[in-house]
CSV table of C-alpha atoms and ligand atoms in Angstrom, one decimal:
chain,number,residue,atom,x,y,z
Q,1,MET,CA,-21.2,-10.5,11.4
Q,2,LYS,CA,-19.4,-12.5,8.7
Q,3,VAL,CA,-16.9,-10.5,6.7
Q,4,GLY,CA,-14.2,-11.1,4.0
Q,5,VAL,CA,-10.8,-9.8,3.1
Q,6,ILE,CA,-9.3,-10.2,-0.3
Q,7,GLY,CA,-5.5,-10.7,-0.6
Q,8,ASN,CA,-2.7,-12.7,0.9
Q,9,GLY,CA,-0.1,-10.2,2.2
Q,10,GLY,CA,1.0,-8.6,5.4
Q,11,ARG,CA,-1.6,-5.8,4.8
Q,12,GLU,CA,-4.4,-8.4,4.6
Q,13,HIS,CA,-3.3,-10.1,7.8
Q,14,ALA,CA,-3.3,-6.7,9.5
Q,15,LEU,CA,-6.8,-6.0,8.2
Q,16,CYS,CA,-8.0,-9.4,9.4
Q,17,SER,CA,-6.4,-8.8,12.8
Q,18,SER,CA,-8.1,-5.4,13.2
Q,19,LEU,CA,-11.5,-7.0,12.3
Q,20,LYS,CA,-10.8,-9.8,14.7
Q,21,ASN,CA,-10.5,-7.3,17.6
Q,22,SER,CA,-14.1,-6.3,17.1
Q,23,ASP,CA,-16.8,-8.1,19.1
Q,24,LYS,CA,-19.2,-7.5,16.2
Q,25,ILE,CA,-17.3,-9.9,14.0
Q,26,LYS,CA,-18.2,-13.6,14.2
Q,27,GLN,CA,-16.3,-15.0,11.2
Q,28,ILE,CA,-13.7,-13.7,8.8
Q,29,TYR,CA,-12.9,-15.2,5.5
Q,30,CYS,CA,-9.6,-14.4,3.7
Q,31,PHE,CA,-9.2,-14.9,0.0
Q,32,PRO,CA,-6.8,-16.7,-0.2
Q,33,GLY,CA,-4.9,-15.6,2.9
Q,34,ASN,CA,-1.6,-16.9,4.4
Q,35,ALA,CA,-0.5,-18.9,7.4
Q,36,GLY,CA,-1.1,-15.9,9.6
Q,37,THR,CA,-4.7,-15.3,8.5
Q,38,SER,CA,-5.5,-19.0,8.8
Q,39,SER,CA,-5.3,-18.7,12.6
Q,40,ILE,CA,-7.9,-15.9,12.8
Q,41,ALA,CA,-9.9,-16.4,9.6
Q,42,LYS,CA,-11.0,-19.1,7.3
Q,43,ASN,CA,-8.7,-19.1,4.3
Q,44,VAL,CA,-10.5,-19.7,1.0
Q,45,ASP,CA,-8.4,-20.6,-2.0
Q,46,ILE,CA,-10.2,-19.0,-4.9
Q,47,ASP,CA,-8.4,-17.6,-8.0
Q,48,LEU,CA,-8.8,-13.9,-7.6
Q,49,ASN,CA,-9.3,-13.5,-11.3
Q,50,ASN,CA,-12.4,-15.6,-11.1
Q,51,PHE,CA,-14.9,-13.0,-9.9
Q,52,GLU,CA,-17.9,-15.3,-10.4
Q,53,LYS,CA,-16.6,-18.0,-8.1
Q,54,LEU,CA,-15.8,-15.4,-5.5
Q,55,LYS,CA,-19.3,-13.9,-5.8
Q,56,ASP,CA,-20.9,-17.3,-5.4
Q,57,PHE,CA,-18.9,-18.0,-2.3
Q,58,ILE,CA,-19.8,-14.7,-0.8
Q,59,ILE,CA,-23.5,-15.1,-1.4
Q,60,GLN,CA,-23.6,-18.8,-0.3
Q,61,ASN,CA,-21.8,-18.0,3.0
Q,62,GLY,CA,-23.8,-14.8,3.8
Q,63,ILE,CA,-20.7,-12.6,4.0
Q,64,GLU,CA,-21.9,-9.1,4.9
Q,65,PHE,CA,-19.0,-7.0,3.6
Q,66,ILE,CA,-15.8,-7.5,1.7
Q,67,ILE,CA,-12.6,-5.4,1.9
Q,68,VAL,CA,-10.3,-5.6,-1.1
Q,69,GLY,CA,-6.7,-5.4,-0.1
Q,70,PRO,CA,-4.6,-5.3,-3.3
Q,71,GLU,CA,-4.8,-3.1,-6.4
Q,72,LYS,CA,-5.0,-5.6,-9.1
Q,73,PRO,CA,-8.6,-6.8,-8.5
Q,74,LEU,CA,-9.7,-3.2,-8.0
Q,75,VAL,CA,-8.2,-2.1,-11.3
Q,76,ASP,CA,-9.8,-5.1,-12.9
Q,77,GLY,CA,-13.2,-4.0,-11.7
Q,78,ILE,CA,-14.0,-6.4,-8.8
Q,79,VAL,CA,-16.0,-3.7,-7.0
Q,80,ASP,CA,-18.3,-3.0,-10.0
Q,81,TYR,CA,-18.8,-6.8,-10.5
Q,82,LEU,CA,-19.7,-7.6,-6.9
Q,83,GLN,CA,-21.9,-4.6,-6.5
Q,84,LYS,CA,-24.0,-5.8,-9.4
Q,85,PHE,CA,-25.0,-8.7,-7.1
Q,86,GLU,CA,-25.7,-6.3,-4.2
Q,87,ILE,CA,-22.6,-7.4,-2.3
Q,88,ASN,CA,-21.2,-4.8,0.1
Q,89,VAL,CA,-17.7,-4.1,-0.9
Q,90,PHE,CA,-15.2,-1.6,0.4
Q,91,GLY,CA,-12.9,-0.4,-2.3
Q,92,PRO,CA,-13.0,2.0,-5.3
Q,93,ASN,CA,-14.7,1.0,-8.6
Q,94,LYS,CA,-12.9,0.5,-11.8
Q,95,MET,CA,-13.1,4.1,-13.0
Q,96,ALA,CA,-11.7,5.5,-9.7
Q,97,SER,CA,-9.1,2.8,-9.6
Q,98,GLN,CA,-7.5,4.3,-12.6
Q,99,LEU,CA,-5.8,6.7,-10.1
Q,100,GLU,CA,-3.4,3.8,-9.6
Q,101,GLY,CA,-4.1,1.8,-12.7
Q,102,SER,CA,-3.0,4.6,-15.1
Q,103,LYS,CA,-0.3,7.1,-14.1
Q,104,ILE,CA,-1.3,9.0,-17.2
Q,105,PHE,CA,-5.0,9.2,-16.1
Q,106,THR,CA,-3.7,10.7,-12.8
Q,107,LYS,CA,-1.3,13.2,-14.5
Q,108,LYS,CA,-4.1,14.4,-16.7
Q,109,LEU,CA,-6.4,14.9,-13.7
Q,110,CYS,CA,-3.5,16.8,-12.0
Q,111,GLU,CA,-3.2,19.0,-15.0
Q,112,LYS,CA,-6.9,19.8,-15.2
Q,113,TYR,CA,-7.4,20.5,-11.5
Q,114,LYS,CA,-4.0,22.2,-11.0
Q,115,ILE,CA,-2.9,19.5,-8.5
Q,116,PRO,CA,0.9,20.0,-7.7
Q,117,THR,CA,2.9,17.2,-9.3
Q,118,ALA,CA,6.2,16.8,-11.1
Q,119,LYS,CA,6.3,18.4,-14.6
Q,120,PHE,CA,5.8,15.7,-17.2
Q,121,GLY,CA,5.4,14.6,-20.8
Q,122,ILE,CA,3.6,11.7,-22.3
Q,123,PHE,CA,5.4,10.0,-25.2
Q,124,SER,CA,3.9,7.4,-27.5
Q,125,SER,CA,7.1,6.5,-29.5
Q,126,THR,CA,10.6,5.6,-28.7
Q,127,GLN,CA,11.8,8.2,-31.2
Q,128,ASP,CA,9.9,11.1,-29.5
Q,129,ALA,CA,11.0,10.0,-26.0
Q,130,LEU,CA,14.7,9.7,-27.0
Q,131,SER,CA,14.8,13.0,-28.8
Q,132,PHE,CA,13.2,14.7,-25.7
Q,133,LEU,CA,15.8,12.9,-23.5
Q,134,GLN,CA,18.7,14.3,-25.6
Q,135,ASN,CA,18.0,17.8,-24.3
Q,136,CYS,CA,16.9,17.3,-20.7
Q,137,ASN,CA,18.6,17.5,-17.3
Q,138,PHE,CA,19.3,14.3,-15.3
Q,139,PRO,CA,18.3,12.6,-13.1
Q,140,ILE,CA,15.0,12.2,-14.8
Q,141,VAL,CA,12.1,9.8,-14.0
Q,142,ILE,CA,10.6,7.4,-16.6
Q,143,LYS,CA,7.5,5.5,-15.8
Q,144,ALA,CA,5.3,2.8,-17.4
Q,145,ASP,CA,1.7,3.8,-17.4
Q,146,GLY,CA,0.0,0.8,-16.0
Q,147,LEU,CA,0.3,-1.4,-12.9
Q,148,ALA,CA,3.9,-2.8,-12.6
Q,149,ALA,CA,4.0,-4.2,-9.1
Q,150,GLY,CA,6.1,-1.2,-8.0
Q,151,LYS,CA,8.8,-1.9,-10.7
Q,152,GLY,CA,7.7,0.4,-13.5
Q,153,VAL,CA,9.6,3.5,-12.3
Q,154,TYR,CA,13.1,4.3,-13.5
Q,155,ILE,CA,15.2,7.0,-12.0
Q,156,SER,CA,17.8,7.6,-14.8
Q,157,GLU,CA,21.1,9.3,-14.1
Q,158,ASN,CA,22.1,9.8,-17.7
Q,159,TYR,CA,20.9,9.4,-21.3
Q,160,ASN,CA,22.1,5.8,-21.6
Q,161,GLU,CA,20.1,4.6,-18.6
Q,162,ALA,CA,17.1,6.6,-19.8
Q,163,SER,CA,17.1,5.1,-23.2
Q,164,ARG,CA,17.4,1.6,-21.8
Q,165,ALA,CA,14.3,2.4,-19.6
Q,166,VAL,CA,12.4,3.6,-22.7
Q,167,ASP,CA,13.3,0.5,-24.6
Q,168,GLU,CA,12.3,-1.8,-21.7
Q,169,ILE,CA,8.9,-0.1,-21.3
Q,170,PHE,CA,8.1,0.0,-25.1
Q,171,ASN,CA,9.3,-3.6,-25.5
Q,172,GLY,CA,6.6,-4.7,-23.1
Q,173,LYS,CA,8.4,-5.4,-19.9
Q,174,PHE,CA,5.3,-4.3,-18.0
Q,175,GLY,CA,2.8,-5.4,-20.6
Q,176,TYR,CA,1.8,-3.7,-23.8
Q,177,ALA,CA,2.7,0.0,-23.7
Q,178,GLU,CA,1.0,2.5,-25.9
Q,179,ASN,CA,2.8,5.4,-24.1
Q,180,LEU,CA,5.1,6.2,-21.2
Q,181,LEU,CA,5.7,9.2,-18.9
Q,182,ILE,CA,8.8,11.2,-18.5
Q,183,GLU,CA,8.8,13.4,-15.5
Q,184,GLU,CA,10.9,15.9,-13.6
Q,185,PHE,CA,12.9,14.4,-10.6
Q,186,LEU,CA,11.7,16.0,-7.4
Q,187,ILE,CA,14.0,16.5,-4.5
Q,188,GLY,CA,12.5,16.4,-1.1
Q,189,GLU,CA,11.2,14.0,1.5
Q,190,GLU,CA,8.6,11.4,0.8
Q,191,MET,CA,5.4,11.0,2.8
Q,192,SER,CA,2.5,8.5,2.6
Q,193,PHE,CA,-0.8,10.2,3.3
Q,194,PHE,CA,-4.0,8.1,3.8
Q,195,ILE,CA,-7.7,8.9,3.7
Q,196,ILE,CA,-10.7,6.7,4.0
Q,197,SER,CA,-13.8,7.6,2.0
Q,198,ASP,CA,-17.4,6.4,1.8
Q,199,GLY,CA,-18.1,8.1,-1.5
Q,200,GLN,CA,-19.8,11.1,0.2
Q,201,SER,CA,-17.4,12.1,2.9
Q,202,TYR,CA,-13.9,11.2,3.9
Q,203,LYS,CA,-11.5,11.3,6.8
Q,204,MET,CA,-7.8,11.3,7.3
Q,205,PHE,CA,-6.4,7.9,8.0
Q,206,GLY,CA,-2.9,8.7,9.2
Q,207,THR,CA,0.5,9.1,7.7
Q,208,ALA,CA,3.5,6.8,7.3
Q,209,GLN,CA,6.8,6.4,5.6
Q,210,ASP,CA,8.0,3.2,4.0
Q,211,HIS,CA,11.6,2.2,3.0
Q,212,LYS,CA,11.5,0.8,-0.5
Q,213,ARG,CA,15.2,0.0,-1.1
Q,214,VAL,CA,16.5,-3.4,-0.1
Q,215,PHE,CA,19.7,-2.4,1.8
Q,216,GLU,CA,20.4,-0.2,4.8
Q,217,GLY,CA,20.8,3.5,4.2
Q,218,ASP,CA,18.2,3.2,1.4
Q,219,GLN,CA,20.6,1.6,-1.0
Q,220,GLY,CA,20.1,-1.1,-3.6
Q,221,LYS,CA,17.1,-2.2,-5.6
Q,222,ASN,CA,13.5,-1.2,-5.1
Q,223,THR,CA,11.3,-3.7,-3.2
Q,224,GLY,CA,7.7,-3.9,-2.2
Q,225,GLY,CA,8.7,-2.3,1.1
Q,226,MET,CA,11.3,-3.3,3.7
Q,227,GLY,CA,9.6,-1.6,6.6
Q,228,ALA,CA,7.7,1.5,7.5
Q,229,TYR,CA,7.0,3.8,10.4
Q,230,SER,CA,4.1,6.0,11.4
Q,231,PRO,CA,3.5,8.9,11.7
Q,232,SER,CA,5.7,10.6,9.1
Q,233,ARG,CA,8.0,13.1,10.8
Q,234,LEU,CA,6.7,15.7,8.3
Q,235,GLU,CA,3.1,15.5,9.6
Q,236,SER,CA,1.7,18.8,10.9
Q,237,SER,CA,-1.7,20.4,10.8
Q,238,THR,CA,-0.5,23.0,8.3
Q,239,LEU,CA,0.9,20.4,5.9
Q,240,ASN,CA,-2.2,18.2,6.4
Q,241,GLN,CA,-4.4,21.1,5.4
Q,242,LYS,CA,-2.2,21.9,2.3
Q,243,ILE,CA,-2.4,18.2,1.2
Q,244,ILE,CA,-6.2,18.2,1.6
Q,245,ASN,CA,-6.7,21.5,-0.1
Q,246,LYS,CA,-4.3,21.1,-3.0
Q,247,ILE,CA,-4.3,17.4,-3.6
Q,248,ILE,CA,-7.1,15.3,-2.0
Q,249,GLU,CA,-10.1,17.6,-2.5
Q,250,PRO,CA,-9.3,18.5,-6.1
Q,251,THR,CA,-8.9,14.8,-6.9
Q,252,LEU,CA,-12.2,13.8,-5.4
Q,253,LYS,CA,-13.8,16.7,-7.2
Q,254,GLY,CA,-12.3,15.7,-10.5
Q,255,LEU,CA,-13.6,12.2,-10.0
Q,256,LYS,CA,-17.1,13.5,-9.1
Q,257,ASN,CA,-17.1,15.5,-12.3
Q,258,LEU,CA,-16.5,12.2,-14.1
Q,259,ASN,CA,-19.6,10.9,-12.2
Q,260,CYS,CA,-17.5,8.8,-10.1
Q,261,GLU,CA,-17.5,8.6,-6.3
Q,262,TYR,CA,-14.5,7.3,-4.4
Q,263,LYS,CA,-15.1,4.6,-1.8
Q,264,GLY,CA,-12.2,2.9,-0.1
Q,265,PHE,CA,-8.8,3.8,1.2
Q,266,LEU,CA,-6.8,6.3,-0.9
Q,267,TYR,CA,-3.1,6.5,-0.5
Q,268,ALA,CA,-1.3,9.6,-1.8
Q,269,GLY,CA,2.5,9.1,-2.3
Q,270,LEU,CA,3.8,12.6,-1.9
Q,271,MET,CA,7.1,14.4,-2.1
Q,272,ILE,CA,7.3,17.3,0.3
Q,273,VAL,CA,9.5,20.0,-1.3
Q,274,ASN,CA,10.3,23.0,0.9
Q,275,GLY,CA,7.1,22.4,2.9
Q,276,GLU,CA,4.9,22.1,-0.2
Q,277,PRO,CA,3.3,18.8,-1.2
Q,278,PHE,CA,3.6,17.3,-4.7
Q,279,LEU,CA,1.8,14.2,-5.7
Q,280,ILE,CA,4.1,11.4,-6.9
Q,281,GLU,CA,1.4,8.7,-7.3
Q,282,TYR,CA,-1.9,7.5,-6.0
Q,283,ASN,CA,-2.6,4.0,-4.7
Q,284,VAL,CA,-6.2,3.0,-4.4
Q,285,ARG,CA,-5.7,0.9,-1.3
Q,286,MET,CA,-3.8,0.8,1.9
Q,287,GLY,CA,0.0,0.6,1.6
Q,288,ASP,CA,1.9,-2.5,2.4
Q,289,PRO,CA,3.8,-2.3,4.9
Q,290,GLU,CA,2.2,1.0,5.8
Q,291,CYS,CA,-1.0,-0.7,6.8
Q,292,GLN,CA,0.8,-3.0,9.2
Q,293,THR,CA,2.4,-0.1,11.0
Q,294,LEU,CA,-0.8,2.1,11.0
Q,295,LEU,CA,-3.6,-0.2,12.0
Q,296,PRO,CA,-2.0,-1.1,15.4
Q,297,LYS,CA,-2.4,2.6,16.3
Q,298,LEU,CA,-6.2,2.6,15.6
Q,299,LYS,CA,-8.4,2.9,18.7
Q,300,THR,CA,-11.8,2.9,17.0
Q,301,ASP,CA,-13.4,-0.4,16.1
Q,302,PHE,CA,-12.2,-1.1,12.6
Q,303,SER,CA,-15.4,-3.0,11.7
Q,304,VAL,CA,-17.5,0.0,12.7
Q,305,ILE,CA,-15.5,2.2,10.4
Q,306,ILE,CA,-16.0,-0.1,7.4
Q,307,ASN,CA,-19.7,-0.4,8.2
Q,308,LYS,CA,-20.1,3.3,8.4
Q,309,CYS,CA,-18.4,3.6,5.0
Q,310,ILE,CA,-20.7,1.0,3.5
Q,311,GLU,CA,-23.7,2.9,4.8
Q,312,GLN,CA,-22.1,6.2,3.6
Q,313,LYS,CA,-22.3,7.5,7.2
Q,314,LEU,CA,-18.6,8.0,7.8
Q,315,HIS,CA,-19.3,11.6,8.8
Q,316,GLU,CA,-21.0,10.4,11.9
Q,317,LEU,CA,-17.8,8.8,13.2
Q,318,ASN,CA,-14.9,10.3,15.0
Q,319,ILE,CA,-11.9,8.0,14.2
Q,320,GLU,CA,-9.6,7.8,17.2
Q,321,TRP,CA,-5.9,6.8,17.3
Q,322,TYR,CA,-3.3,6.0,19.9
Q,323,GLU,CA,-0.8,8.9,20.0
Q,324,ASP,CA,2.0,6.3,19.9
Q,325,LYS,CA,4.7,5.7,17.3
Q,326,SER,CA,4.9,2.5,15.4
Q,327,ILE,CA,7.6,0.7,13.4
Q,328,CYS,CA,7.3,-2.3,11.1
Q,329,ILE,CA,10.3,-4.3,10.0
Q,330,VAL,CA,9.9,-6.8,7.2
Q,331,LEU,CA,11.7,-10.1,7.4
Q,332,CYS,CA,12.5,-11.2,3.8
Q,333,SER,CA,13.7,-14.4,2.1
Q,334,LYS,CA,17.5,-14.2,1.3
Q,335,GLY,CA,17.9,-13.1,-2.3
Q,336,TYR,CA,14.8,-10.9,-2.4
Q,337,PRO,CA,13.9,-8.9,-4.5
Q,338,ASP,CA,15.8,-11.1,-7.0
Q,339,GLU,CA,15.8,-14.9,-6.9
Q,340,TYR,CA,14.9,-16.6,-3.6
Q,341,GLN,CA,13.7,-20.0,-2.5
Q,342,ASN,CA,10.4,-20.9,-0.7
Q,343,ASN,CA,9.4,-23.6,1.7
Q,344,PHE,CA,11.8,-23.0,4.6
Q,345,ILE,CA,10.3,-23.7,8.0
Q,346,ILE,CA,9.9,-20.6,10.3
Q,347,ASP,CA,9.4,-21.4,14.0
Q,348,LEU,CA,7.4,-18.9,15.8
Q,349,GLU,CA,6.2,-21.2,18.6
Q,350,LYS,CA,8.4,-19.9,21.5
Q,351,LEU,CA,8.4,-16.3,20.6
Q,352,ASN,CA,7.9,-13.9,23.4
Q,353,ILE,CA,5.5,-11.4,21.8
Q,354,LYS,CA,4.8,-8.6,24.3
Q,355,LYS,CA,2.0,-6.1,24.6
Q,356,ASN,CA,1.7,-3.8,21.6
Q,357,GLN,CA,3.7,-6.1,19.4
Q,358,PHE,CA,2.3,-7.8,16.4
Q,359,ILE,CA,3.6,-10.3,13.8
Q,360,PHE,CA,1.8,-10.0,10.6
Q,361,HIS,CA,2.5,-12.8,8.0
Q,362,ALA,CA,3.0,-12.0,4.4
Q,363,GLY,CA,4.7,-14.8,2.3
Q,364,THR,CA,3.9,-17.8,4.5
Q,365,LYS,CA,1.8,-20.9,4.2
Q,366,LYS,CA,0.8,-23.6,6.7
Q,367,VAL,CA,1.6,-27.2,5.8
Q,368,ASP,CA,0.6,-29.7,8.4
Q,369,ASN,CA,1.4,-27.8,11.5
Q,370,SER,CA,4.5,-26.0,10.2
Q,371,ILE,CA,4.8,-22.5,8.9
Q,372,LEU,CA,6.7,-22.4,5.6
Q,373,SER,CA,8.1,-19.4,3.7
Q,374,ASN,CA,6.1,-18.7,0.6
Q,375,GLY,CA,7.3,-15.4,-0.9
Q,376,GLY,CA,10.0,-12.6,-0.8
Q,377,ARG,CA,8.5,-10.7,2.0
Q,378,VAL,CA,7.7,-13.2,4.7
Q,379,LEU,CA,6.9,-11.6,8.1
Q,380,ASN,CA,6.2,-8.1,9.4
Q,381,VAL,CA,7.3,-7.4,12.9
Q,382,VAL,CA,5.5,-4.4,14.4
Q,383,THR,CA,5.9,-2.6,17.7
Q,384,ARG,CA,3.9,0.3,19.0
Q,385,SER,CA,5.5,2.4,21.6
Q,386,ASP,CA,5.6,6.0,23.0
Q,387,ASN,CA,8.8,6.5,21.0
Q,388,PHE,CA,10.3,5.3,17.7
Q,389,LYS,CA,13.6,4.2,19.3
Q,390,SER,CA,12.1,1.7,21.6
Q,391,ALA,CA,9.6,0.6,18.9
Q,392,ARG,CA,12.5,-0.3,16.7
Q,393,GLU,CA,14.6,-1.9,19.4
Q,394,ARG,CA,11.7,-4.1,20.5
Q,395,SER,CA,11.0,-5.1,16.9
Q,396,LEU,CA,14.6,-6.0,16.4
Q,397,LYS,CA,14.7,-8.0,19.6
Q,398,LEU,CA,11.8,-10.1,18.3
Q,399,LEU,CA,13.5,-10.6,14.9
Q,400,LYS,CA,16.6,-11.8,16.8
Q,401,GLU,CA,14.5,-14.3,18.6
Q,402,ILE,CA,13.0,-15.5,15.4
Q,403,ASN,CA,16.6,-16.0,14.2
Q,404,TRP,CA,15.5,-17.3,10.8
Q,405,ASP,CA,18.6,-18.5,8.9
Q,406,ASN,CA,17.0,-18.1,5.5
Q,407,GLY,CA,16.0,-14.4,6.0
Q,408,PHE,CA,17.3,-10.9,6.3
Q,409,TYR,CA,15.9,-7.6,7.3
Q,410,ARG,CA,17.0,-3.9,7.6
Q,411,SER,CA,18.0,-2.8,11.1
Q,412,ASP,CA,17.8,0.8,10.2
Q,413,ILE,CA,14.0,1.3,9.5
Q,414,GLY,CA,13.0,4.7,10.7
Q,415,TYR,CA,16.6,6.1,10.8
Q,416,LYS,CA,15.3,9.6,9.9
Q,417,VAL,CA,13.2,9.7,13.0
Q,418,ILE,CA,15.7,8.0,15.3
Q,419,LYS,CA,18.9,9.8,16.2
E,1,LIG,P1,6.1,5.2,-7.6
E,1,LIG,O1,5.9,3.8,-8.0
E,1,LIG,O2,5.4,6.2,-8.6
E,1,LIG,O3,5.7,5.5,-6.1
E,1,LIG,O4,7.6,5.5,-7.6
E,1,LIG,C1,8.5,4.7,-6.9
E,1,LIG,C2,9.5,5.6,-6.2
E,1,LIG,O5,10.2,6.4,-7.2
E,1,LIG,C3,8.8,6.7,-5.3
E,1,LIG,O6,8.6,6.2,-4.1
E,1,LIG,C4,9.9,7.7,-5.3
E,1,LIG,O7,10.9,7.4,-4.4
E,1,LIG,C5,10.5,7.7,-6.7
E,1,LIG,N1,9.9,8.7,-7.6
E,1,LIG,C6,8.8,8.5,-8.4
E,1,LIG,N2,8.6,9.7,-9.1
E,1,LIG,C7,9.5,10.6,-8.7
E,1,LIG,C8,9.8,11.9,-9.0
E,1,LIG,N3,9.1,12.6,-9.9
E,1,LIG,N4,10.8,12.5,-8.4
E,1,LIG,C9,11.6,11.9,-7.5
E,1,LIG,N5,11.4,10.6,-7.1
E,1,LIG,C10,10.4,9.9,-7.7
E,2,LIG,N1,4.6,0.6,0.3
E,2,LIG,C1,4.2,0.9,-1.0
E,2,LIG,C2,3.0,0.5,-1.5
E,2,LIG,O1,2.2,-0.2,-0.8
E,2,LIG,O2,2.7,0.7,-2.7
């Protein structure tokens, strides 16, 4: 089979690697990919905004299915477009992608179907937002409605911070803003909960927890993710059932009532408050770096899972996982998430990668025969083990071997699950 993956991050290298493990896969194409994917797939440098060029390539090369990694093309309607040409594509359509593309769409769905979430208000003018903020308790959460690459969420400790957030959003920091969300600050523990859906039926696809802040102890600025571990320590059959009953099922039902089926991965970002799940956000894709830490635990052939989804026969399949724990640590360019430089050589030649260890590339590119850094998050070092402690120690050992002068990483990923 010939298959394709859209995207160029660590998530997409992990998706390609899982496909590569399948003896059913003859050729993988990655659009546009990175240095890591280039060793297992053919990287194809097509502008992801150019759906037509992408479609032509897929048809000309007889690609049998496409997995869309990142949210932007999904929210832009890539699935609807490719399906018009009878291309098999795994990901939600434009309507369903509003779950991530518009926080207000999701909040309204929550309201209608009584899905537990933080209390909220929608404000369409600076004046209304500020007069509300004058009488509320802090901290409070202020969010831009649309996609903001993980940066459109402000946790404001006081009125001054909050009013700055309102100004930034309405002044167009994340694109033109017709309105914004102000919501209650929830206190609890976060959990990422994944399902995979074929449009008719769905299955759980594991849990994980990422670390978004740049510094150890979860301090400093938000990033795309400095590391992750799986499973979440909160996972239990009771909690899973609550999440499914109170959050996932009403969401899928709400979409169905809009005549919309959900095909793809769905990632619920949750806050667990005294054992009760609250929805913080939906993402219409796998998480990054959660995907890198989850997929190495998958036992079932990943290409079979995607094929079943495309045929809408996911219910026939029992998805199996290794019982192990997994930790992913992200090696970043110095300066990230602020200014950083690219094009530093990373030497991975002599690395001693052991069984159940994986290096997934993110911001890398291959020039001649060298691997150069090409982004803020550069590599994902993942270890699967029977316990979190050894998973982290072994990932750290590999990072020390890489010994990359231009990078840094957090040594404390998974501290909540490691004493
Ligand atoms: P989001 O992009 O919506 O996932 O928000 C980014 C981060 O902000 C989340 O991972 C949470 O840590 C935090 N956050 C968002 N909304 C809330 C909330 N209502 N209460 C507490 N923390 C929140
Ligand atoms: N790790 C957070 C995300 O993928 O959105």
